[in-house]
Amino acid sequence: MQIIHHIAQLRQLIAEHKSAGKSIGFVPTMGNLHQGHLQLVELASAQADIIVCSIFVNPLQFGEGEDFAEYPRTLDADAAQLRQIDCDILFAPAVSDIYPESSNGGRDQMQVIVPPELADILEGAARPGHFTGVATIVTKLFNMVQPDKAIFGAKDYQQLQVIYKLVKDLCLPIEIIAHPIVRESTGLAMSSRNAYLSDSQKQQAIALFKTLKSLATQLKNNTTKLKVCDYSQLEQDAIKQLDAQGFKTDYLCIRARNLALPTDDDKELVILVTAYLGTTRLLDNLQVSRVCKQ
Ligand code: PAF
């Protein structure tokens, strides 16, 4: 595996691989890799010839007072893990390479990618500017890596929807592939931010997935009786349960798969939740199919 820090070197390598007729698979990350990331790389390697994984903690997608400074940076350990699997290029640029004309990590840079309305709700409402940061860095990385396929985890469900739309709207010739959420044996969705949790908080955090599962069961078991007008009560009850277990729930909602408010006809739903445990913000979701019983 080659470790590349500069854009020019990366471009040269990619050009060589492309002229040899190789396809490029890409896994963008912010590092502190866990099994979830490694599975994205493994999926990429089943889909393309040359696999690039990027590690870049993108200042532009963090808001004021968020955890940009604390975000775990573990490049050596990450590189060691990637060497064990089928990764060909680790691209780990510096902030000054990505935002060369900015003195504050891109926050003052002129040209950004403004994502559509889909990015203003849920995570976008809770973290204003977050998806502008994500859409901008993902577009920049796509320009550098020029992948044929890019793999994203389904844990960041809204991010995935924003990226599908970005690629479509900007006519980027890249296939976006979603990888299902990778969970600990306890059900806790794997995340680099889990590193902030104490052992007892990790135990507490299991309640998040349990709550999603219980809601999904209620939605599935009541296919004929439950109507959209009942969803808000289900959401409120679930939030109450989580908060009683020590969470501070940011939002918990039942949406159509495209994140629109569901209608009674929507059978393919997703339940999204974001909650604080102490100062750690945890994110999870569960897709549900409400197939009507005959
Ligand atoms: O999901 C992430 O880790 C980040 O948002 C991404 C896509 C690497 C952009 O910085």
mmCIF file of N, CA and C in Angstrom, residues 119-193:
data_model
loop_
_atom_site.group_PDB
_atom_site.id
_atom_site.type_symbol
_atom_site.label_atom_id
_atom_site.label_comp_id
_atom_site.label_asym_id
_atom_site.label_seq_id
_atom_site.Cartn_x
_atom_site.Cartn_y
_atom_site.Cartn_z
ATOM 1 N N ALA A 119 -30.716 18.668 2.491
ATOM 2 C CA ALA A 119 -29.630 18.841 3.456
ATOM 3 C C ALA A 119 -29.977 19.833 4.564
ATOM 4 N N ASP A 120 -31.177 20.434 4.496
ATOM 5 C CA ASP A 120 -31.524 21.447 5.507
ATOM 6 C C ASP A 120 -32.256 20.856 6.699
ATOM 7 N N ILE A 121 -32.758 19.619 6.541
ATOM 8 C CA ILE A 121 -33.550 19.021 7.625
ATOM 9 C C ILE A 121 -32.654 18.143 8.505
ATOM 10 N N LEU A 122 -33.200 17.609 9.585
ATOM 11 C CA LEU A 122 -32.542 16.621 10.458
ATOM 12 C C LEU A 122 -31.105 17.025 10.784
ATOM 13 N N GLU A 123 -30.087 16.269 10.296
ATOM 14 C CA GLU A 123 -28.698 16.605 10.617
ATOM 15 C C GLU A 123 -28.356 18.026 10.179
ATOM 16 N N GLY A 124 -28.903 18.400 9.016
ATOM 17 C CA GLY A 124 -28.603 19.726 8.469
ATOM 18 C C GLY A 124 -29.181 20.829 9.349
ATOM 19 N N ALA A 125 -30.353 20.569 9.950
ATOM 20 C CA ALA A 125 -30.958 21.573 10.841
ATOM 21 C C ALA A 125 -30.202 21.605 12.159
ATOM 22 N N ALA A 126 -29.771 20.414 12.631
ATOM 23 C CA ALA A 126 -29.058 20.351 13.916
ATOM 24 C C ALA A 126 -27.629 20.877 13.777
ATOM 25 N N ARG A 127 -27.054 20.732 12.581
ATOM 26 C CA ARG A 127 -25.652 21.134 12.367
ATOM 27 C C ARG A 127 -25.583 22.020 11.107
ATOM 28 N N PRO A 128 -25.998 23.291 11.241
ATOM 29 C CA PRO A 128 -26.052 24.145 10.054
ATOM 30 C C PRO A 128 -24.682 24.190 9.356
ATOM 31 N N GLY A 129 -24.692 24.048 8.051
ATOM 32 C CA GLY A 129 -23.454 24.101 7.265
ATOM 33 C C GLY A 129 -22.753 22.756 7.140
ATOM 34 N N HIS A 130 -23.191 21.773 7.928
ATOM 35 C CA HIS A 130 -22.514 20.472 7.920
ATOM 36 C C HIS A 130 -22.484 19.862 6.513
ATOM 37 N N PHE A 131 -23.644 19.828 5.860
ATOM 38 C CA PHE A 131 -23.678 19.147 4.559
ATOM 39 C C PHE A 131 -23.020 19.966 3.450
ATOM 40 N N THR A 132 -22.920 21.281 3.639
ATOM 41 C CA THR A 132 -22.125 22.060 2.672
ATOM 42 C C THR A 132 -20.674 21.598 2.774
ATOM 43 N N GLY A 133 -20.218 21.388 4.016
ATOM 44 C CA GLY A 133 -18.852 20.889 4.232
ATOM 45 C C GLY A 133 -18.660 19.503 3.648
ATOM 46 N N VAL A 134 -19.652 18.634 3.867
ATOM 47 C CA VAL A 134 -19.546 17.257 3.356
ATOM 48 C C VAL A 134 -19.567 17.273 1.821
ATOM 49 N N ALA A 135 -20.549 17.991 1.251
ATOM 50 C CA ALA A 135 -20.686 17.997 -0.221
ATOM 51 C C ALA A 135 -19.428 18.593 -0.862
ATOM 52 N N THR A 136 -18.850 19.605 -0.221
ATOM 53 C CA THR A 136 -17.662 20.249 -0.792
ATOM 54 C C THR A 136 -16.463 19.312 -0.749
ATOM 55 N N ILE A 137 -16.222 18.689 0.403
ATOM 56 C CA ILE A 137 -15.037 17.814 0.485
ATOM 57 C C ILE A 137 -15.216 16.571 -0.386
ATOM 58 N N VAL A 138 -16.428 16.031 -0.417
ATOM 59 C CA VAL A 138 -16.636 14.815 -1.230
ATOM 60 C C VAL A 138 -16.420 15.158 -2.713
ATOM 61 N N THR A 139 -16.900 16.324 -3.143
ATOM 62 C CA THR A 139 -16.696 16.723 -4.547
ATOM 63 C C THR A 139 -15.208 16.914 -4.831
ATOM 64 N N LYS A 140 -14.515 17.567 -3.894
ATOM 65 C CA LYS A 140 -13.061 17.779 -4.077
ATOM 66 C C LYS A 140 -12.343 16.429 -4.160
ATOM 67 N N LEU A 141 -12.671 15.537 -3.246
ATOM 68 C CA LEU A 141 -12.003 14.217 -3.243
ATOM 69 C C LEU A 141 -12.338 13.447 -4.523
ATOM 70 N N PHE A 142 -13.594 13.530 -4.962
ATOM 71 C CA PHE A 142 -13.964 12.858 -6.215
ATOM 72 C C PHE A 142 -13.121 13.411 -7.373
ATOM 73 N N ASN A 143 -12.904 14.727 -7.376
ATOM 74 C CA ASN A 143 -12.080 15.333 -8.443
ATOM 75 C C ASN A 143 -10.651 14.835 -8.392
ATOM 76 N N MET A 144 -10.151 14.593 -7.193
ATOM 77 C CA MET A 144 -8.755 14.152 -7.050
ATOM 78 C C MET A 144 -8.596 12.671 -7.365
ATOM 79 N N VAL A 145 -9.506 11.872 -6.830
ATOM 80 C CA VAL A 145 -9.363 10.412 -6.928
ATOM 81 C C VAL A 145 -9.960 9.883 -8.247
ATOM 82 N N GLN A 146 -10.936 10.614 -8.775
ATOM 83 C CA GLN A 146 -11.651 10.201 -10.003
ATOM 84 C C GLN A 146 -12.077 8.736 -9.978
ATOM 85 N N PRO A 147 -12.820 8.364 -8.936
ATOM 86 C CA PRO A 147 -13.197 6.951 -8.819
ATOM 87 C C PRO A 147 -14.301 6.557 -9.801
ATOM 88 N N ASP A 148 -14.356 5.266 -10.099
ATOM 89 C CA ASP A 148 -15.494 4.732 -10.847
ATOM 90 C C ASP A 148 -16.625 4.423 -9.869
ATOM 91 N N LYS A 149 -16.219 3.964 -8.676
ATOM 92 C CA LYS A 149 -17.212 3.619 -7.648
ATOM 93 C C LYS A 149 -16.750 4.180 -6.310
ATOM 94 N N ALA A 150 -17.699 4.630 -5.508
ATOM 95 C CA ALA A 150 -17.347 5.118 -4.168
ATOM 96 C C ALA A 150 -18.302 4.476 -3.168
ATOM 97 N N ILE A 151 -17.738 4.080 -2.025
ATOM 98 C CA ILE A 151 -18.532 3.331 -1.037
ATOM 99 C C ILE A 151 -18.748 4.214 0.192
ATOM 100 N N PHE A 152 -19.983 4.274 0.658
ATOM 101 C CA PHE A 152 -20.331 5.039 1.868
ATOM 102 C C PHE A 152 -21.150 4.145 2.794
ATOM 103 N N GLY A 153 -20.974 4.342 4.087
ATOM 104 C CA GLY A 153 -21.725 3.567 5.067
ATOM 105 C C GLY A 153 -23.141 4.109 5.221
ATOM 106 N N ALA A 154 -24.090 3.197 5.480
ATOM 107 C CA ALA A 154 -25.496 3.607 5.624
ATOM 108 C C ALA A 154 -25.792 4.198 7.005
ATOM 109 N N LYS A 155 -24.794 4.210 7.907
ATOM 110 C CA LYS A 155 -25.067 4.795 9.222
ATOM 111 C C LYS A 155 -25.404 6.287 9.065
ATOM 112 N N ASP A 156 -24.645 6.948 8.177
ATOM 113 C CA ASP A 156 -24.934 8.356 7.897
ATOM 114 C C ASP A 156 -25.955 8.398 6.768
ATOM 115 N N TYR A 157 -27.187 8.044 7.107
ATOM 116 C CA TYR A 157 -28.218 7.825 6.079
ATOM 117 C C TYR A 157 -28.464 9.095 5.262
ATOM 118 N N GLN A 158 -28.574 10.225 5.976
ATOM 119 C CA GLN A 158 -28.882 11.470 5.261
ATOM 120 C C GLN A 158 -27.706 11.884 4.381
ATOM 121 N N GLN A 159 -26.488 11.676 4.901
ATOM 122 C CA GLN A 159 -25.294 11.972 4.101
ATOM 123 C C GLN A 159 -25.330 11.176 2.789
ATOM 124 N N LEU A 160 -25.712 9.921 2.900
ATOM 125 C CA LEU A 160 -25.784 9.064 1.722
ATOM 126 C C LEU A 160 -26.791 9.631 0.707
ATOM 127 N N GLN A 161 -27.942 10.097 1.197
ATOM 128 C CA GLN A 161 -28.956 10.659 0.283
ATOM 129 C C GLN A 161 -28.421 11.936 -0.378
ATOM 130 N N VAL A 162 -27.703 12.742 0.409
ATOM 131 C CA VAL A 162 -27.135 13.986 -0.130
ATOM 132 C C VAL A 162 -26.120 13.639 -1.231
ATOM 133 N N ILE A 163 -25.354 12.585 -1.019
ATOM 134 C CA ILE A 163 -24.316 12.225 -1.997
ATOM 135 C C ILE A 163 -24.917 11.620 -3.265
ATOM 136 N N TYR A 164 -25.963 10.805 -3.105
ATOM 137 C CA TYR A 164 -26.655 10.297 -4.301
ATOM 138 C C TYR A 164 -27.109 11.485 -5.168
ATOM 139 N N LYS A 165 -27.683 12.482 -4.492
ATOM 140 C CA LYS A 165 -28.245 13.637 -5.206
ATOM 141 C C LYS A 165 -27.133 14.471 -5.831
ATOM 142 N N LEU A 166 -26.054 14.630 -5.090
ATOM 143 C CA LEU A 166 -24.905 15.407 -5.569
ATOM 144 C C LEU A 166 -24.366 14.823 -6.880
ATOM 145 N N VAL A 167 -24.184 13.508 -6.870
ATOM 146 C CA VAL A 167 -23.610 12.825 -8.033
ATOM 147 C C VAL A 167 -24.554 12.940 -9.226
ATOM 148 N N LYS A 168 -25.849 12.837 -8.925
ATOM 149 C CA LYS A 168 -26.851 12.924 -9.993
ATOM 150 C C LYS A 168 -26.909 14.354 -10.555
ATOM 151 N N ASP A 169 -27.037 15.331 -9.636
ATOM 152 C CA ASP A 169 -27.223 16.717 -10.068
ATOM 153 C C ASP A 169 -25.992 17.265 -10.772
ATOM 154 N N LEU A 170 -24.794 16.840 -10.331
ATOM 155 C CA LEU A 170 -23.572 17.360 -10.960
ATOM 156 C C LEU A 170 -23.071 16.450 -12.085
ATOM 157 N N CYS A 171 -23.877 15.443 -12.441
ATOM 158 C CA CYS A 171 -23.537 14.513 -13.542
ATOM 159 C C CYS A 171 -22.147 13.905 -13.350
ATOM 160 N N LEU A 172 -21.837 13.495 -12.141
ATOM 161 C CA LEU A 172 -20.519 12.885 -11.906
ATOM 162 C C LEU A 172 -20.599 11.408 -12.311
ATOM 163 N N PRO A 173 -19.622 10.927 -13.066
ATOM 164 C CA PRO A 173 -19.696 9.537 -13.556
ATOM 165 C C PRO A 173 -19.194 8.545 -12.516
ATOM 166 N N ILE A 174 -19.851 8.552 -11.365
ATOM 167 C CA ILE A 174 -19.396 7.721 -10.237
ATOM 168 C C ILE A 174 -20.588 6.933 -9.709
ATOM 169 N N GLU A 175 -20.385 5.648 -9.521
ATOM 170 C CA GLU A 175 -21.454 4.837 -8.919
ATOM 171 C C GLU A 175 -21.284 4.871 -7.401
ATOM 172 N N ILE A 176 -22.349 5.265 -6.719
ATOM 173 C CA ILE A 176 -22.301 5.309 -5.250
ATOM 174 C C ILE A 176 -22.878 3.995 -4.721
ATOM 175 N N ILE A 177 -22.116 3.355 -3.864
ATOM 176 C CA ILE A 177 -22.570 2.073 -3.311
ATOM 177 C C ILE A 177 -22.686 2.230 -1.789
ATOM 178 N N ALA A 178 -23.848 1.821 -1.268
ATOM 179 C CA ALA A 178 -24.066 1.920 0.188
ATOM 180 C C ALA A 178 -23.701 0.596 0.845
ATOM 181 N N HIS A 179 -23.027 0.680 1.960
ATOM 182 C CA HIS A 179 -22.737 -0.527 2.754
ATOM 183 C C HIS A 179 -23.627 -0.491 3.994
ATOM 184 N N PRO A 180 -24.267 -1.623 4.334
ATOM 185 C CA PRO A 180 -25.138 -1.625 5.524
ATOM 186 C C PRO A 180 -24.359 -1.243 6.792
ATOM 187 N N ILE A 181 -25.084 -0.777 7.771
ATOM 188 C CA ILE A 181 -24.464 -0.380 9.048
ATOM 189 C C ILE A 181 -23.763 -1.589 9.668
ATOM 190 N N VAL A 182 -22.549 -1.363 10.136
ATOM 191 C CA VAL A 182 -21.833 -2.439 10.829
ATOM 192 C C VAL A 182 -21.986 -2.179 12.331
ATOM 193 N N ARG A 183 -22.412 -3.220 13.060
ATOM 194 C CA ARG A 183 -22.717 -3.053 14.484
ATOM 195 C C ARG A 183 -21.810 -3.907 15.356
ATOM 196 N N GLU A 184 -21.596 -3.423 16.586
ATOM 197 C CA GLU A 184 -20.944 -4.256 17.605
ATOM 198 C C GLU A 184 -21.893 -5.422 17.893
ATOM 199 N N SER A 185 -21.383 -6.460 18.597
ATOM 200 C CA SER A 185 -22.270 -7.595 18.918
ATOM 201 C C SER A 185 -23.445 -7.123 19.785
ATOM 202 N N THR A 186 -23.273 -6.006 20.479
ATOM 203 C CA THR A 186 -24.357 -5.475 21.321
ATOM 204 C C THR A 186 -25.441 -4.765 20.516
ATOM 205 N N GLY A 187 -25.155 -4.476 19.255
ATOM 206 C CA GLY A 187 -26.107 -3.728 18.421
ATOM 207 C C GLY A 187 -25.690 -2.279 18.216
ATOM 208 N N LEU A 188 -24.753 -1.810 19.020
ATOM 209 C CA LEU A 188 -24.307 -0.415 18.877
ATOM 210 C C LEU A 188 -23.655 -0.226 17.500
ATOM 211 N N ALA A 189 -24.122 0.788 16.765
ATOM 212 C CA ALA A 189 -23.547 1.049 15.436
ATOM 213 C C ALA A 189 -22.098 1.504 15.597
ATOM 214 N N MET A 190 -21.204 0.924 14.806
ATOM 215 C CA MET A 190 -19.789 1.309 14.918
ATOM 216 C C MET A 190 -19.600 2.738 14.439
ATOM 217 N N SER A 191 -18.794 3.485 15.195
ATOM 218 C CA SER A 191 -18.520 4.881 14.860
ATOM 219 C C SER A 191 -17.215 5.285 15.524
ATOM 220 N N SER A 192 -16.468 6.149 14.851
ATOM 221 C CA SER A 192 -15.227 6.637 15.465
ATOM 222 C C SER A 192 -15.536 7.382 16.764
ATOM 223 N N ARG A 193 -16.716 7.989 16.825
ATOM 224 C CA ARG A 193 -17.078 8.758 18.029
ATOM 225 C C ARG A 193 -17.385 7.849 19.230
#
